[in-house]
Amino acid sequence: MSAVLRPNNIDAAGADTRLRVGVVSLGASLLVLLGLAKVDGHWLLGALSLPPLYVAFLLTYQAAFRVCPNKAKHCVRDLGFGDERVTSPLELAMHQRRARNIQLLSLGSAAVVGFGFLALAQP
């Protein structure tokens, strides 16, 4: 008997919530970057925008891939009826690999957008 591997560890409602919060956070982060560019802030001040940008990208990538790194770390999934333990080692490895990729994508995206925006805004 083969186990069914579920590629997602969050349900559609969890993904929708993450997407909404991520888009709002991305808008707020871009407003901060715009303000820094408007006052001719040093490009190193863009480092202040990295944490909110990271969170914004993390939430939107979680919604897109429907994988929560925190749930993957704790070996659980939430498919709408509460957390349940992931027992399959193959499924757990898949979730953890996708969670690691989401975190790396988020960090890279935040760095590119934050520093790139401020570098392009400099005279």
CSV table of N, CA and C in Angstrom, one decimal, residues 30-42 45 117-123:
chain,number,residue,atom,x,y,z
A,30,LEU,N,7.2,49.0,0.3
A,30,LEU,CA,7.5,49.8,-0.9
A,30,LEU,C,7.3,51.3,-0.6
A,31,LEU,N,6.3,51.6,0.3
A,31,LEU,CA,6.2,53.0,0.7
A,31,LEU,C,7.4,53.5,1.5
A,32,VAL,N,7.9,52.6,2.4
A,32,VAL,CA,9.1,52.9,3.1
A,32,VAL,C,10.3,53.2,2.2
A,33,LEU,N,10.4,52.3,1.2
A,33,LEU,CA,11.5,52.5,0.2
A,33,LEU,C,11.3,53.8,-0.6
A,34,LEU,N,10.1,54.1,-0.9
A,34,LEU,CA,9.9,55.3,-1.7
A,34,LEU,C,10.2,56.5,-0.8
A,35,GLY,N,9.8,56.5,0.5
A,35,GLY,CA,10.2,57.6,1.4
A,35,GLY,C,11.7,57.7,1.5
A,36,LEU,N,12.4,56.6,1.6
A,36,LEU,CA,13.9,56.7,1.7
A,36,LEU,C,14.5,57.3,0.5
A,37,ALA,N,13.9,56.9,-0.7
A,37,ALA,CA,14.5,57.4,-1.9
A,37,ALA,C,14.1,58.9,-2.1
A,38,LYS,N,13.0,59.3,-1.6
A,38,LYS,CA,12.6,60.7,-1.7
A,38,LYS,C,13.4,61.6,-0.9
A,39,VAL,N,13.8,61.2,0.3
A,39,VAL,CA,14.6,62.0,1.2
A,39,VAL,C,16.1,61.8,0.9
A,40,ASP,N,16.5,61.2,-0.2
A,40,ASP,CA,17.8,60.9,-0.5
A,40,ASP,C,18.6,60.2,0.6
A,41,GLY,N,17.9,59.2,1.1
A,41,GLY,CA,18.6,58.4,2.1
A,41,GLY,C,19.7,57.5,1.5
A,42,HIS,N,20.7,57.3,2.3
A,42,HIS,CA,21.8,56.5,1.9
A,42,HIS,C,21.3,55.1,1.5
A,45,LEU,N,20.5,52.6,4.1
A,45,LEU,CA,19.2,52.6,4.8
A,45,LEU,C,18.2,51.6,4.3
A,117,PHE,N,16.0,48.9,-5.7
A,117,PHE,CA,15.1,50.1,-5.7
A,117,PHE,C,15.9,51.4,-5.3
A,118,LEU,N,16.6,51.3,-4.2
A,118,LEU,CA,17.3,52.4,-3.7
A,118,LEU,C,18.5,52.8,-4.6
A,119,ALA,N,19.2,51.8,-5.1
A,119,ALA,CA,20.3,52.1,-6.1
A,119,ALA,C,19.8,52.8,-7.3
A,120,LEU,N,18.6,52.4,-7.8
A,120,LEU,CA,18.1,53.0,-9.0
A,120,LEU,C,17.5,54.4,-8.7
A,121,ALA,N,17.1,54.6,-7.5
A,121,ALA,CA,16.6,55.9,-7.1
A,121,ALA,C,17.6,57.0,-6.8
A,122,GLN,N,18.9,56.6,-6.7
A,122,GLN,CA,19.9,57.5,-6.4
A,122,GLN,C,20.2,58.3,-7.6
A,123,PRO,N,20.5,59.7,-7.5
A,123,PRO,CA,20.8,60.5,-8.6
A,123,PRO,C,22.2,60.2,-9.2
